Every structure is written in C-alpha cells, then in structure tokens.
Amino acid sequence: MEIWEMSTKEILSLLKSREITAQEVLDSYLCRITEVEPLVRAYLEVLEPEARAEAAKVDAMLIRGEDPGILSGLPCALKDNLALKGARCTCASKILENWVAPYDATCVARLKKQGAVFLGKTNMDEFAMGSSTENSAFGPTKNPWDLERVPGGSSGGSAAAVAAGMAPLALGSDTGGSIRQPASFTGTYGLKPTYGLVSRYGLVAFASSLDQIGPFGQSVWDCALLLEAIAGYDPLDSTSSRKEPFPYTKHLESSLRGLRAGVPGEFLGFGIDPDVREGFEKILEILSDMGVIVEETSLPTLPYALDTYYVIAPSEASSNLARFDGVRYGFRASAPNLESMYQKTRGEGFGREVRRRIMLGTFALSAGYYDAYYLRAARIRTLIRRDFENAFEKFDVLLSPTTPTAAFKLGEKIEDPISMYLADVLTVPVNLAGLPALSMPAGFVITGEKGKELPWGLQIIGKPFAETTVLQVGNALEQEIGKEINDKIRDMRRDLTRTRECEPVD
Amino acid sequence: MTRHEYEMMIGLEVHVELLTRTKMFCRCSTRFGDPPNTNVCPVCLGLPGSLPRPNREAVRLAVRAALALNCQVNLSSRFDRKNYFYPDLPKGYQISQYDEPLATGGYIEIEEPRKRIRIRRLHIEEDAGKSMHAGDDITAASYSLVDFNRSGVPLIEIVSEPDMRSPEEARQYLEKLQRILQFARVSDVKMEEGSMRVDCNVSVRPKGSDVPGVPCELKNLSSFRAVVKALSYEFERQVGLLEKGEKVVRETRHWDESKEVTAVLRAKETSEDYRYFPDPDLPRLELSPEFVDEVRNSMPELPDQIVSRYVENMGLPRYDANVLTSSPALAEFFDKCVELGAEPKTASNWIMGDLLGYMKAKGIPYEKIPLEPRSLVEMLVLIKDGVISGKIAKDILVKMIETGKDPRTIVKEEGLEQISDEESLARVVEQVIANNPSVVEEIKAGKEKAIAFLVGQVMKMTKGKANPAKVNIILKDKLTS
C-alpha cells in the first residue's frame, strides 16, 4: 500500500514511531499529485521546494528526539485565500494573480508550529464566491468521482485534493457552505467551526461576519486533529473567542445513547433529491438503532435564510473587496486617470460572479436602500439565530443532508446564479447563526447515463462551541458506515489512476 | 437689508490626532516625520487578510477628551465602515463611528460673549495616509505618491452644534478646544502639523429668523487665522447672494489661502454615498462604568479649573490667569514658581512680561520654556532682598536663559549687586546735583516731577546698580535741606 493510500492516523503513527520519514510521506503525495493532478486540477500551486525543506526540518527534529508538534510532518493543502508567507495568495482571482503574502495567517502559523508540511495552495471560486469552483480565474477543478462534475465550492480544490489522495488534510474556508458543500460532493469530511473558534487573521475576507476557516480530512478524527492545531483565541482577530481550545481528538469516543437529534422539517422542503432523501432516512434509522432519539422539529425562519445571506454576504463583500483598487498591490489596468484606473482595474481584475456580488452589496448598503435590505436582513438573521437557540434547548444536534443533491455537472448551473445559490440552501443558515457543523460522507446515489455512484453528505449541526458533540456523533456514525464508504473511495481513487493511464491529459 | 441685518450660524467639525504611541488598529508607531512608509504593517496597509484590533489607550484618551468636553460617554458604541475610494485609503473604507458614537451632548464655554457652544458628538476613527501629487492636485498630477505612516493613526472627531454667530466666536471655540485637549493631555492639537484639522459649516439668515440658512462646508483651513478669514469671506459672499435675490447652494468649498477666497470643491447633491454599515471585524465597544470613572478621576486639571484657582486662591487678575493657562507647560512653570515660594502676582508679571516677551521674540514655543522655575524664583528673592534692582534683573533674566547660569552666579561674576549703602549713594547724588544745576532749580521752583530725571542720572552713573528707592529718599533729603 502506498503511503498516500493510508489513513492520516496510520501515517501519523508511522511518523511518530519513525518507521517512515516526513520526506517519504511528502514524496508519496508529490508522486500522487504528479499522477492525478492533471485530471483533477485541485492545486493552483504545488510548493514542492518549500515542502521538501519543511519535511526535512521535521525529520531532523524527529531524529534529535524533539517533538515536532501534533502534525509531525503530515502534509496539508491550503485554500488559496489563506496567507502563507512567501507564497502567492491569489484567491483564484486575476486581481491578485501575482500577490505574494508577506505574512502568515494565524492558522498557518499554528500549523507550522505543529509540524505541518504545506503541499500547496488549492483552487477555489474567486474570493470564495461560488459553489462549484468554476468561478476560478485559473480554470475549474474536477470532481474525482466523475471528472465531468464539479467538486463543489468554494473550497473545491481542497476537497478534491483530499478526495483524490493528493493531500491527507486540507484547510478551507466556509462562508455559506464552502467547506461542507464540497466535502459532501467529494465524499470527504469537512468541518465549519463555530464563528470565532478559529482566528480569521490572514484569511482574505469575503463576508467577515460569516467566514470561518475549517479542516478537510479523510475521517472525523482528521478534522478533530486539524481543528485542534488551529483553534483558539488570537489577539489579532477581535472576533475570535477567548474560549480555551480543546483536545478534540482525545474526546471523540462517546456513546450516542440518549443523545437528542432534531431534524428540521424545513430542511427537507428544499427540493431534496429523492435518493438523497432516502439515504438520509436510512441514516436516521441507523442513528436510532445506536440509541439516538431522533425527532422532527421546526425552524420557521429557515426559508428566509438564503435571501438573508444574499444581502448580508454581498454587502460585507462589497466593502471587503474595496481594497483591490490597483493602487498598492495586485493587478492594475493602465488608464489615463485615477477614476478610470479604478474602473478598469476592478472591471478587468474581478470575474463575473465577484462583480455581481459587489454590485448587489453596494446596492444593499446604499442610502435609501440600507433599511430595506441590509438592516432588514440583519434583523432576520437575529430571528434565525433565535430559532436555532430554541431548537437547541431541546436537541443536542440538528441533522440534514449537506446539499439537496449530489455533485452537479460542470457548466450545469454556471449561467443560472439562482440555481447555483440554491446549492447552499442547507448550509447557509448555519453560518448566519455562527454554529459549528460537520459534513461527512453518508452514502451514495447513482446518477444518470453512466450509472456512476456519487457521494452525498450528512450535515451535523451543533450548539455554539459544541464541536466535541458534533465530532462525537460523526465519529460514532463513521464507525458504523465508514467501511463501505472507504471501500468506495479506494475504488474511486484506483479508477482515477487508471483514467490517467488510459487517457493521458496534457 | 444690509449685512448688519444678517447673522451667521457656524458649526465646526474638528479632527484631532490622539497622543498614543501606536496606531488605532495595529501596533505601528504614530511618530510624526519618519521616512515615508516605514511605520506600516499588513493592518495599516490594508493587506488582504489583515484585521483591525482596537487600541485601548486610544479609547482611554478619547473618553478623557469626551469628559473634558462635558460629553455623555456612551458605554456601548460601535465601529462602522465609511466606504469610499481614494489612493491614501488602503482598505477602501475608513473605520469610524456613525450612528452610535462614543460620546454625545457636551459643550465648551467661551468668554466674549460669555456663552456655551454645544458639542453634538465625539467619535473615534482612523486617519488615512498622505498623498503627495506631482502636480497641483490628483487630477492634474502626472503621478502621486502615498505615505501610509499616518494611515491608522487614531483620531477623534468633535462636532459642534451650529451655535457660533461670528468668526470671532469660532476662533474662541477653537482656542478653547485646543487648550482643553492640551491640558487633558489628549493631543498635541497642532494645526501646522495636522494633529488638529478644522472643517466649518456656515450659513447665514436674517437676524431674528429661526429658519436656518443653506449651509456650505469649508475645507482646507490650515490655521485659526484661515478659519476666521474664510468665515468672514463666506459671510460676505452668502449675504451678497441673498441681497441679489439669489440662493446659496449647498456645497463644499475650498479655502484658497493665497487668493483669500473660497471656491467650489463639489456640490453636496452629487456628494458620495459612504454606505456606512457596522464593521463586522470589530465587536461593539463596551466600556464599564468603572473604566469611565477611572478616566474621570485621573483627569488632569483643566484650564477653567486652573483659571479659577489662580483668580480665587491666588488673587491673580483674570487676564493673567488666562495668559498663564495658554499652555500646560506655562501653567506648570507658574505653579512650580509659586510652589518654590514666589509671590504669585510678581511671578506672573515676570513670566507674562520678560519671559514670554523673550520667548516670543526668539520664536520659542510654550513647551520649551528656556528657564528653570527655580532660577526665576531665586532671582525674585534677590530683588526682594534688595541685592539687585528690578532693572538689572531684566538683564539677569536674559543672561540666565542664554548661559544657563543661576542668578547668584551671574550677579557675583558681573558685580551687579545693588548699591544700597547711603554713603556711596550720597556721593553719587551730590555729583548729579552739581552736574544739573538747572534741573535742581526747576525742582526747587516746585516742579517735583523732574526729580525722576535726577534719579535716572544716578542710575546711569551706577550702571543701574543703585537702589532707586534709596536714591529717591537721599535726593529729596538733599534738595529740601
């Protein structure tokens, strides 16, 4: 078995017992990247020399008997909206095409401290705006399960890298579902932490009150490990919580007996694919068998969440993206005067979806419209948050499918923004309420013509800062159903290698 | 109607830089005058991914300013974003406070006429960088350079009600505001260095009307003098328009210092929509009542309190008290003199007269008083003890400043002790009487005032060292005997 085919836990234990070196682990992943990256296009940049140097450093520490940290040489991919000192940070936008970050994001600095080796920067929807990674200025990422389909977005590159075996771990960011939705589409595990648990310092902001950095992995344990490394108060982020970080990996095992899980009826009313619905019902039965008390419940304001999100997120984005003006860094269009320099730089530097959202947000914040749009949305957001609070008085977790359908086809929704926005209908409410939620592979649906199997994800939503509960539920369920899923992942990865051998691309 | 039948309504918006060592939302230095773009970091350059973190000391100073200006401090206020594009604004928005400012409802008292100018609000914001254009302005320049050292320096904006009725009242308000903020140790408040910036809102209306006129905003006012001149110009201009039956247009006008006129900068109708909204990167600014109390209790003594202490406790004339409180350094100097035993009015006379006269002539600012209080007090003791004359003391004061020596040393080195022994003085007096027979005749004929001339002659012959009181007595004695 190749190293890249092992579970993260296995690799880590082999690293710690010094049966393999960090450099061997890295080699294995670099090899895998060479093999399938041309098909998947998960990375915008692979940082091979830097990664080799980091891996050598970790190995030197291990040889000296020093503790290189909890990641101990594990490779990790970074979404390209996270600042890694000395590496380009493009946000998959032409406007930042050649911008090199001069500092480390807090989460990156923390990963470095724990001995992570950064494989590269992953593709995404431009400035994290999108649900398919098709909005990247540098071309789309493909879904490893079906190369004609999208990996989801906006963290599609990170999700696809983990799914295809091109990284054991990856970081993404989630503003309205950008970790969970691609996790669901690619059969990976993705966690959006509670707002404030992970510092946003060094995450290029899309919508500051919604953005949260989180882990991708091949198991619940992976997510817990990565979260453990990055969580905790950061004085550089005024919105970060002072709550003490938690050793999540040490508290994963727990019986679910007596745990109360609510299923909000509103979540099932959003055009859920019948096969996903059926799979979801089956999961609820499995959970019941495990002793979970599953009950239907209601969050009456949920149907307004998507509309609310599409006022608040673009409003904040219109202001957050104002700094990309061509004056100090990034792309600058040549123009005869300041005004037209601004217009041309931003007109040419930003892609269509980004321009659309900047215009939406600018409109929503304009004098005369502010009360009707931004202020009203902010009020509905409070109501949605209250709805969740009420539900959590009765339940420990809330459950839903992560997305209404499995991965859709490349190009299928790109011309129809509303249908694209609907891909996030089940994830967006969680961001509005600032809650933690895990998406884990929970089953497969068979799609159309080729009869290919595609994964779908279960979303487990928790109370604020109750990541532990969420991870425990996920972990217990993974013990039940994970084997079948891992078998399918192995098959998918082999198919991918074979595809590469049969029809070489590039 | 003539211009006497109109009145002005003036409201002022004053921006003041706070005296913090570091910036409002990062820990870069606020030092003035460093090489361009040396006090910068990802936060104050607005680099992607950077986030603001509020400076506690700036909040403390802002609260202190609010209390010094008699404002109500709001325990809960909020940071908002003011969105606009300009090359020296690195994030494309300025972090400010919009509809929930730090403080509201204060006032400043001015003297002539004695009245209260109300303060509507006081809020915290960050400064922008500084643009330098290779040309007259950004539209005419072939290129522009930006220095971000100032970007993120903490500011407070103090907005008055339109309570001032003349340029002179505006000047008094600004002087008083400046003085209060200096004494509160909140800011340098220097217009020349840009640590105080003033915009005026001015309108005119017929006297007795209670409908406000159409206001214009005046910008680019670089001194109090410019404020007064620009306001006077605006009064004439707006009255002129109304007299011609025309309307005043609501607009922003730029004061042209060299031409001494105001000119349209932009019409208000087309002015930008700043799209204020709460900054999602910053939690609400919550202050505890204890914090505000602590700031209140540690408030330095303010000018009004000092003036009344000088007038009521020390018996100084109000005029003296006002002059001595022109700057914290001056008041401190005076207080130290009194503490060392100087008689207040005597000390005040010497400070206001000779010391300030010297400093003014040499262009020395108040903060750099070139003399130790101890030296001045020692000199006053020498005068009081009759060791030196007041006239000689004037020279000694200058020598103390210029050599840094103490007065006794100067007196000893230069032999400046006053001549008080009667024998020596009598000899000089006899010689003066002998040299001036005609004057002596006049005095004997009853023109007693001429005696001063003879005293002067004695002082001259003794190079000012004679004790004038004694000379007077001896002279009178000799002339009447």
Short mmCIF file of C-alpha atoms in Angstrom, two decimals, chain A residues 69-447:
data_model
loop_
_atom_site.label_atom_id
_atom_site.label_comp_id
_atom_site.label_asym_id
_atom_site.label_seq_id
_atom_site.Cartn_x
_atom_site.Cartn_y
_atom_site.Cartn_z
CA GLY A 69 4.09 19.04 17.14
CA ILE A 70 0.85 17.15 16.78
CA LEU A 71 1.00 17.10 12.97
CA SER A 72 4.59 15.89 12.97
CA GLY A 73 5.28 16.18 9.26
CA LEU A 74 1.78 15.48 7.93
CA PRO A 75 1.25 17.20 4.61
CA CYS A 76 -1.56 19.72 4.38
CA ALA A 77 -3.04 21.70 1.49
CA LEU A 78 -4.17 25.31 1.92
CA LYS A 79 -7.02 27.06 0.21
CA ASP A 80 -5.59 29.94 -1.78
CA ASN A 81 -7.31 32.59 0.33
CA LEU A 82 -5.05 31.82 3.31
CA ALA A 83 -1.84 33.82 3.66
CA LEU A 84 1.32 31.71 3.69
CA LYS A 85 4.39 33.92 3.93
CA GLY A 86 6.37 33.96 0.71
CA ALA A 87 3.74 32.13 -1.34
CA ARG A 88 1.32 33.61 -3.82
CA CYS A 89 -2.15 34.11 -2.44
CA THR A 90 -4.42 34.72 -5.41
CA CYS A 91 -7.89 33.86 -4.14
CA ALA A 92 -8.20 32.43 -7.65
CA SER A 93 -8.55 35.97 -8.93
CA LYS A 94 -6.76 37.80 -11.69
CA ILE A 95 -6.67 40.86 -9.45
CA LEU A 96 -4.32 39.06 -7.01
CA GLU A 97 -2.59 36.88 -9.62
CA ASN A 98 0.91 37.82 -8.52
CA TRP A 99 0.40 38.90 -4.95
CA VAL A 100 2.81 37.19 -2.56
CA ALA A 101 1.68 37.21 1.06
CA PRO A 102 4.29 38.88 3.29
CA TYR A 103 2.94 37.27 6.45
CA ASP A 104 1.41 34.04 7.77
CA ALA A 105 -2.25 33.69 8.60
CA THR A 106 -2.67 32.76 12.27
CA CYS A 107 -3.94 29.28 11.36
CA VAL A 108 -0.95 28.79 9.05
CA ALA A 109 1.47 29.88 11.77
CA ARG A 110 -0.20 27.44 14.16
CA LEU A 111 0.02 24.58 11.67
CA LYS A 112 3.72 25.36 11.15
CA LYS A 113 4.21 25.17 14.90
CA GLN A 114 2.59 21.74 14.92
CA GLY A 115 4.88 20.43 12.20
CA ALA A 116 2.61 20.60 9.15
CA VAL A 117 4.18 20.45 5.69
CA PHE A 118 2.36 22.63 3.17
CA LEU A 119 1.84 20.85 -0.13
CA GLY A 120 0.43 23.81 -1.97
CA LYS A 121 -2.37 26.28 -2.47
CA THR A 122 -5.68 24.91 -3.70
CA ASN A 123 -8.15 26.14 -6.25
CA MET A 124 -11.37 27.84 -5.26
CA ASP A 125 -14.16 30.01 -6.52
CA GLU A 126 -12.77 33.52 -6.91
CA PHE A 127 -12.73 35.18 -3.47
CA ALA A 128 -14.70 32.17 -2.19
CA MET A 129 -17.77 33.27 -4.11
CA GLY A 130 -19.39 30.24 -5.64
CA SER A 131 -20.46 26.65 -5.12
CA SER A 132 -18.60 24.79 -7.85
CA THR A 133 -15.03 26.15 -8.13
CA GLU A 134 -15.96 27.10 -11.67
CA ASN A 135 -15.55 30.77 -10.74
CA SER A 136 -11.78 30.38 -10.50
CA ALA A 137 -9.93 32.74 -12.83
CA PHE A 138 -7.50 29.87 -13.44
CA GLY A 139 -9.91 27.17 -14.56
CA PRO A 140 -12.20 24.77 -12.72
CA THR A 141 -11.33 21.82 -10.50
CA LYS A 142 -12.90 18.47 -11.39
CA ASN A 143 -14.68 16.10 -9.07
CA PRO A 144 -12.51 12.96 -8.68
CA TRP A 145 -15.67 10.81 -8.56
CA ASP A 146 -16.69 11.99 -12.00
CA LEU A 147 -14.41 14.33 -13.91
CA GLU A 148 -17.38 15.83 -15.70
CA ARG A 149 -18.77 17.06 -12.43
CA VAL A 150 -17.88 19.90 -10.10
CA PRO A 151 -16.22 19.26 -6.73
CA GLY A 152 -18.44 21.88 -5.14
CA GLY A 153 -17.16 25.16 -3.82
CA SER A 154 -15.83 27.42 -2.95
CA SER A 155 -13.17 25.21 -1.30
CA GLY A 156 -13.41 22.75 -4.21
CA GLY A 157 -9.64 22.45 -4.62
CA SER A 158 -9.05 21.45 -1.00
CA ALA A 159 -11.93 18.95 -1.10
CA ALA A 160 -10.84 17.39 -4.40
CA ALA A 161 -7.21 17.16 -3.26
CA VAL A 162 -8.20 15.17 -0.17
CA ALA A 163 -10.71 13.03 -2.11
CA ALA A 164 -8.20 12.16 -4.82
CA GLY A 165 -5.47 11.26 -2.34
CA MET A 166 -3.39 14.33 -3.18
CA ALA A 167 -3.39 15.51 0.44
CA PRO A 168 -4.36 13.81 3.68
CA LEU A 169 -5.54 17.08 5.17
CA ALA A 170 -6.52 20.49 3.88
CA LEU A 171 -7.82 23.80 5.13
CA GLY A 172 -10.74 25.57 3.58
CA SER A 173 -13.00 28.43 4.49
CA ASP A 174 -16.75 28.38 4.87
CA THR A 175 -18.92 31.48 4.48
CA GLY A 176 -22.17 29.86 3.41
CA GLY A 177 -21.19 26.21 2.98
CA SER A 178 -17.85 26.47 1.22
CA ILE A 179 -16.31 23.64 3.27
CA ARG A 180 -19.34 21.43 3.82
CA GLN A 181 -20.82 21.52 0.34
CA PRO A 182 -17.59 20.46 -1.42
CA ALA A 183 -16.99 17.89 1.33
CA SER A 184 -20.42 16.48 0.54
CA PHE A 185 -19.74 16.45 -3.22
CA THR A 186 -16.37 14.74 -2.88
CA GLY A 187 -17.02 12.20 -0.14
CA THR A 188 -14.67 13.91 2.31
CA TYR A 189 -15.13 15.14 5.86
CA GLY A 190 -15.32 18.90 6.34
CA LEU A 191 -15.98 20.94 9.45
CA LYS A 192 -17.11 24.53 9.74
CA PRO A 193 -16.23 25.54 13.31
CA THR A 194 -18.22 27.94 15.48
CA TYR A 195 -17.72 31.54 14.42
CA GLY A 196 -14.82 32.85 16.49
CA LEU A 197 -13.21 29.49 17.30
CA VAL A 198 -10.55 29.81 14.59
CA SER A 199 -8.82 33.13 14.00
CA ARG A 200 -9.63 34.75 10.66
CA TYR A 201 -6.37 36.72 10.65
CA GLY A 202 -4.77 36.03 7.29
CA LEU A 203 -7.93 34.72 5.65
CA VAL A 204 -8.73 37.07 2.77
CA ALA A 205 -12.16 38.25 3.81
CA PHE A 206 -15.29 37.55 1.80
CA ALA A 207 -18.01 38.22 4.40
CA SER A 208 -16.35 38.88 7.73
CA SER A 209 -19.32 38.08 9.97
CA LEU A 210 -19.79 34.67 8.29
CA ASP A 211 -16.30 33.50 7.26
CA GLN A 212 -14.72 30.71 9.23
CA ILE A 213 -11.66 28.58 8.48
CA GLY A 214 -12.02 24.84 8.91
CA PRO A 215 -10.49 21.44 8.19
CA PHE A 216 -10.97 18.80 5.48
CA GLY A 217 -9.91 15.25 6.15
CA GLN A 218 -10.48 11.59 5.36
CA SER A 219 -12.16 10.93 8.68
CA VAL A 220 -13.77 12.69 11.62
CA TRP A 221 -10.53 12.15 13.51
CA ASP A 222 -8.63 14.07 10.80
CA CYS A 223 -10.93 17.04 11.22
CA ALA A 224 -10.53 16.89 15.00
CA LEU A 225 -6.74 16.79 14.66
CA LEU A 226 -6.54 19.75 12.32
CA LEU A 227 -9.05 21.74 14.37
CA GLU A 228 -7.02 21.09 17.49
CA ALA A 229 -4.00 22.64 15.79
CA ILE A 230 -5.72 25.81 14.61
CA ALA A 231 -8.41 26.59 17.20
CA GLY A 232 -8.11 29.11 19.99
CA TYR A 233 -8.04 32.79 20.85
CA ASP A 234 -5.95 35.11 18.71
CA PRO A 235 -5.40 38.73 19.77
CA LEU A 236 -5.02 39.62 16.07
CA ASP A 237 -8.69 38.82 15.43
CA SER A 238 -11.07 40.89 17.57
CA THR A 239 -13.90 38.48 16.77
CA SER A 240 -12.01 35.43 17.98
CA SER A 241 -13.33 33.76 21.10
CA ARG A 242 -11.43 33.57 24.35
CA LYS A 243 -12.74 30.08 24.99
CA GLU A 244 -9.96 27.65 25.80
CA PRO A 245 -9.02 25.35 22.89
CA PHE A 246 -9.86 21.71 23.32
CA PRO A 247 -8.03 18.41 22.61
CA TYR A 248 -10.77 17.25 20.27
CA THR A 249 -9.02 14.03 19.20
CA LYS A 250 -8.96 12.80 22.78
CA HIS A 251 -12.71 13.12 23.20
CA LEU A 252 -14.04 11.51 20.05
CA GLU A 253 -15.27 8.24 21.56
CA SER A 254 -18.64 8.55 23.12
CA SER A 255 -21.84 6.57 23.22
CA LEU A 256 -24.72 8.25 21.43
CA ARG A 257 -27.29 6.63 23.70
CA GLY A 258 -29.86 9.19 24.78
CA LEU A 259 -28.46 11.91 22.53
CA ARG A 260 -31.26 14.05 21.13
CA ALA A 261 -31.13 14.81 17.41
CA GLY A 262 -33.60 17.14 15.70
CA VAL A 263 -34.47 17.06 12.03
CA PRO A 264 -35.87 20.42 10.98
CA GLY A 265 -38.75 19.79 8.58
CA GLU A 266 -37.94 22.98 6.68
CA PHE A 267 -34.59 21.50 5.63
CA LEU A 268 -36.36 18.69 3.80
CA GLY A 269 -38.57 21.04 1.85
CA PHE A 270 -35.83 22.45 -0.38
CA GLY A 271 -36.10 20.19 -3.42
CA ILE A 272 -34.06 17.37 -1.94
CA ASP A 273 -33.14 14.67 -4.44
CA PRO A 274 -35.32 11.61 -3.62
CA ASP A 275 -32.28 9.32 -3.46
CA VAL A 276 -30.52 11.67 -1.03
CA ARG A 277 -33.72 11.84 0.98
CA GLU A 278 -33.94 8.08 1.09
CA GLY A 279 -30.31 7.77 2.13
CA PHE A 280 -30.86 10.38 4.81
CA GLU A 281 -33.86 8.47 6.21
CA LYS A 282 -31.67 5.37 6.34
CA ILE A 283 -29.00 7.24 8.31
CA LEU A 284 -31.67 8.41 10.77
CA GLU A 285 -32.64 4.78 11.29
CA ILE A 286 -29.02 3.78 11.89
CA LEU A 287 -28.68 6.56 14.42
CA SER A 288 -31.90 5.48 16.14
CA ASP A 289 -30.52 1.97 16.34
CA MET A 290 -27.45 3.45 18.01
CA GLY A 291 -29.65 4.92 20.71
CA VAL A 292 -30.07 8.44 19.36
CA ILE A 293 -33.50 9.96 19.95
CA VAL A 294 -34.37 11.34 16.53
CA GLU A 295 -37.31 13.73 16.28
CA GLU A 296 -38.64 16.06 13.69
CA THR A 297 -38.62 19.73 14.61
CA SER A 298 -39.25 23.10 13.05
CA LEU A 299 -37.19 26.24 12.42
CA PRO A 300 -39.84 28.53 10.92
CA THR A 301 -37.43 31.25 9.71
CA LEU A 302 -35.22 28.83 7.79
CA PRO A 303 -36.88 29.51 4.41
CA TYR A 304 -35.64 33.12 4.66
CA ALA A 305 -32.02 32.19 5.29
CA LEU A 306 -30.81 32.14 1.69
CA ASP A 307 -32.32 35.56 0.91
CA THR A 308 -30.88 36.96 4.11
CA TYR A 309 -27.48 35.54 3.29
CA TYR A 310 -27.54 37.05 -0.19
CA VAL A 311 -27.98 40.51 1.29
CA ILE A 312 -25.52 40.29 4.18
CA ALA A 313 -22.68 38.42 2.45
CA PRO A 314 -22.53 40.66 -0.65
CA SER A 315 -22.86 43.80 1.50
CA GLU A 316 -19.82 42.88 3.53
CA ALA A 317 -18.02 41.67 0.41
CA SER A 318 -18.60 44.97 -1.41
CA SER A 319 -16.67 46.69 1.37
CA ASN A 320 -14.08 43.95 1.96
CA LEU A 321 -13.13 43.88 -1.69
CA ALA A 322 -12.83 47.67 -1.99
CA ARG A 323 -9.12 47.40 -1.17
CA PHE A 324 -8.43 45.73 -4.51
CA ASP A 325 -8.11 49.02 -6.34
CA GLY A 326 -4.82 48.63 -8.23
CA VAL A 327 -3.08 51.25 -6.10
CA ARG A 328 -0.81 49.27 -3.81
CA TYR A 329 -0.62 45.66 -4.99
CA GLY A 330 -2.09 43.18 -7.41
CA PHE A 331 -3.34 43.79 -10.92
CA ARG A 332 -3.53 47.35 -12.22
CA ALA A 333 -5.03 48.23 -15.60
CA SER A 334 -3.33 51.08 -17.37
CA ALA A 335 -5.54 54.12 -17.64
CA PRO A 336 -5.22 57.85 -18.23
CA ASN A 337 -6.51 58.91 -14.81
CA LEU A 338 -7.38 57.68 -11.34
CA GLU A 339 -11.11 57.23 -11.88
CA SER A 340 -10.72 55.12 -15.00
CA MET A 341 -7.80 53.23 -13.43
CA TYR A 342 -10.17 52.15 -10.65
CA GLN A 343 -12.90 51.20 -13.09
CA LYS A 344 -10.70 49.28 -15.50
CA THR A 345 -8.67 47.54 -12.78
CA ARG A 346 -11.76 46.30 -10.99
CA GLY A 347 -13.72 45.69 -14.17
CA GLU A 348 -10.96 43.55 -15.68
CA GLY A 349 -9.47 42.15 -12.48
CA PHE A 350 -12.64 40.66 -10.98
CA GLY A 351 -14.65 37.87 -12.55
CA ARG A 352 -18.39 37.99 -13.26
CA GLU A 353 -19.68 36.48 -10.04
CA VAL A 354 -17.48 38.73 -7.90
CA ARG A 355 -18.63 41.81 -9.82
CA ARG A 356 -22.23 40.67 -9.45
CA ARG A 357 -21.92 40.35 -5.68
CA ILE A 358 -20.05 43.64 -5.28
CA MET A 359 -22.88 45.35 -7.14
CA LEU A 360 -25.54 43.57 -5.09
CA GLY A 361 -23.83 44.57 -1.86
CA THR A 362 -23.17 48.13 -2.92
CA PHE A 363 -26.83 48.46 -3.77
CA ALA A 364 -27.99 46.94 -0.48
CA LEU A 365 -25.87 49.39 1.52
CA SER A 366 -26.80 52.49 -0.50
CA ALA A 367 -28.54 55.44 1.07
CA GLY A 368 -32.28 54.89 0.78
CA TYR A 369 -31.96 51.09 0.44
CA TYR A 370 -29.99 50.30 3.57
CA ASP A 371 -33.04 49.97 5.83
CA ALA A 372 -34.99 47.85 3.39
CA TYR A 373 -32.14 45.46 2.64
CA TYR A 374 -29.14 45.36 4.96
CA LEU A 375 -30.94 46.33 8.14
CA ARG A 376 -33.88 44.04 7.48
CA ALA A 377 -31.54 41.16 6.66
CA ALA A 378 -29.63 41.78 9.89
CA ARG A 379 -32.92 41.57 11.80
CA ILE A 380 -33.98 38.33 10.11
CA ARG A 381 -30.55 36.96 10.88
CA THR A 382 -31.27 37.55 14.57
CA LEU A 383 -34.54 35.67 14.21
CA ILE A 384 -32.81 32.75 12.51
CA ARG A 385 -30.24 32.63 15.28
CA ARG A 386 -33.04 32.63 17.84
CA ASP A 387 -34.78 29.78 16.01
CA PHE A 388 -31.63 27.70 16.34
CA GLU A 389 -31.30 28.65 20.00
CA ASN A 390 -34.83 27.47 20.63
CA ALA A 391 -34.20 24.20 18.81
CA PHE A 392 -31.04 23.61 20.80
CA GLU A 393 -32.96 23.85 24.03
CA LYS A 394 -34.49 20.55 23.02
CA PHE A 395 -31.77 18.93 20.92
CA ASP A 396 -28.05 18.27 21.15
CA VAL A 397 -27.59 18.27 17.40
CA LEU A 398 -29.62 19.03 14.29
CA LEU A 399 -29.34 16.84 11.21
CA SER A 400 -29.91 17.37 7.50
CA PRO A 401 -28.35 16.40 4.22
CA THR A 402 -25.50 18.85 3.50
CA THR A 403 -26.77 19.55 0.00
CA PRO A 404 -30.07 18.86 -1.76
CA THR A 405 -28.32 16.83 -4.47
CA ALA A 406 -25.04 15.12 -5.21
CA ALA A 407 -22.43 16.87 -7.37
CA PHE A 408 -23.81 18.53 -10.48
CA LYS A 409 -22.14 18.77 -13.84
CA LEU A 410 -19.58 21.33 -14.87
CA GLY A 411 -21.37 24.14 -16.66
CA GLU A 412 -24.77 22.94 -15.47
CA LYS A 413 -25.51 25.93 -13.25
CA ILE A 414 -22.89 28.48 -14.14
CA GLU A 415 -25.27 30.54 -16.27
CA ASP A 416 -28.00 30.46 -13.65
CA PRO A 417 -26.80 32.10 -10.44
CA ILE A 418 -30.03 31.43 -8.52
CA SER A 419 -29.89 27.69 -9.06
CA MET A 420 -26.20 27.81 -8.09
CA TYR A 421 -27.10 29.71 -4.91
CA LEU A 422 -29.65 27.01 -4.06
CA ALA A 423 -26.80 24.50 -3.72
CA ASP A 424 -26.05 26.22 -0.40
CA VAL A 425 -29.60 26.36 0.89
CA LEU A 426 -28.95 23.81 3.65
CA THR A 427 -25.59 25.17 4.75
CA VAL A 428 -26.14 28.94 4.74
CA PRO A 429 -28.42 29.07 7.83
CA VAL A 430 -25.60 27.59 9.94
CA ASN A 431 -23.26 30.47 9.03
CA LEU A 432 -25.93 33.06 9.75
CA ALA A 433 -26.23 31.57 13.24
CA GLY A 434 -22.45 31.13 13.65
CA LEU A 435 -22.80 27.44 14.57
CA PRO A 436 -20.43 24.50 14.12
CA ALA A 437 -21.36 21.87 11.54
CA LEU A 438 -19.73 18.80 10.09
CA SER A 439 -20.36 17.31 6.69
CA MET A 440 -19.48 13.62 6.44
CA PRO A 441 -19.96 11.14 3.63
CA ALA A 442 -23.12 9.19 4.47
CA GLY A 443 -23.99 7.33 1.33
CA PHE A 444 -24.11 7.28 -2.45
CA VAL A 445 -26.59 8.00 -5.16
CA ILE A 446 -26.46 6.56 -8.63
CA THR A 447 -26.52 9.14 -11.37
#
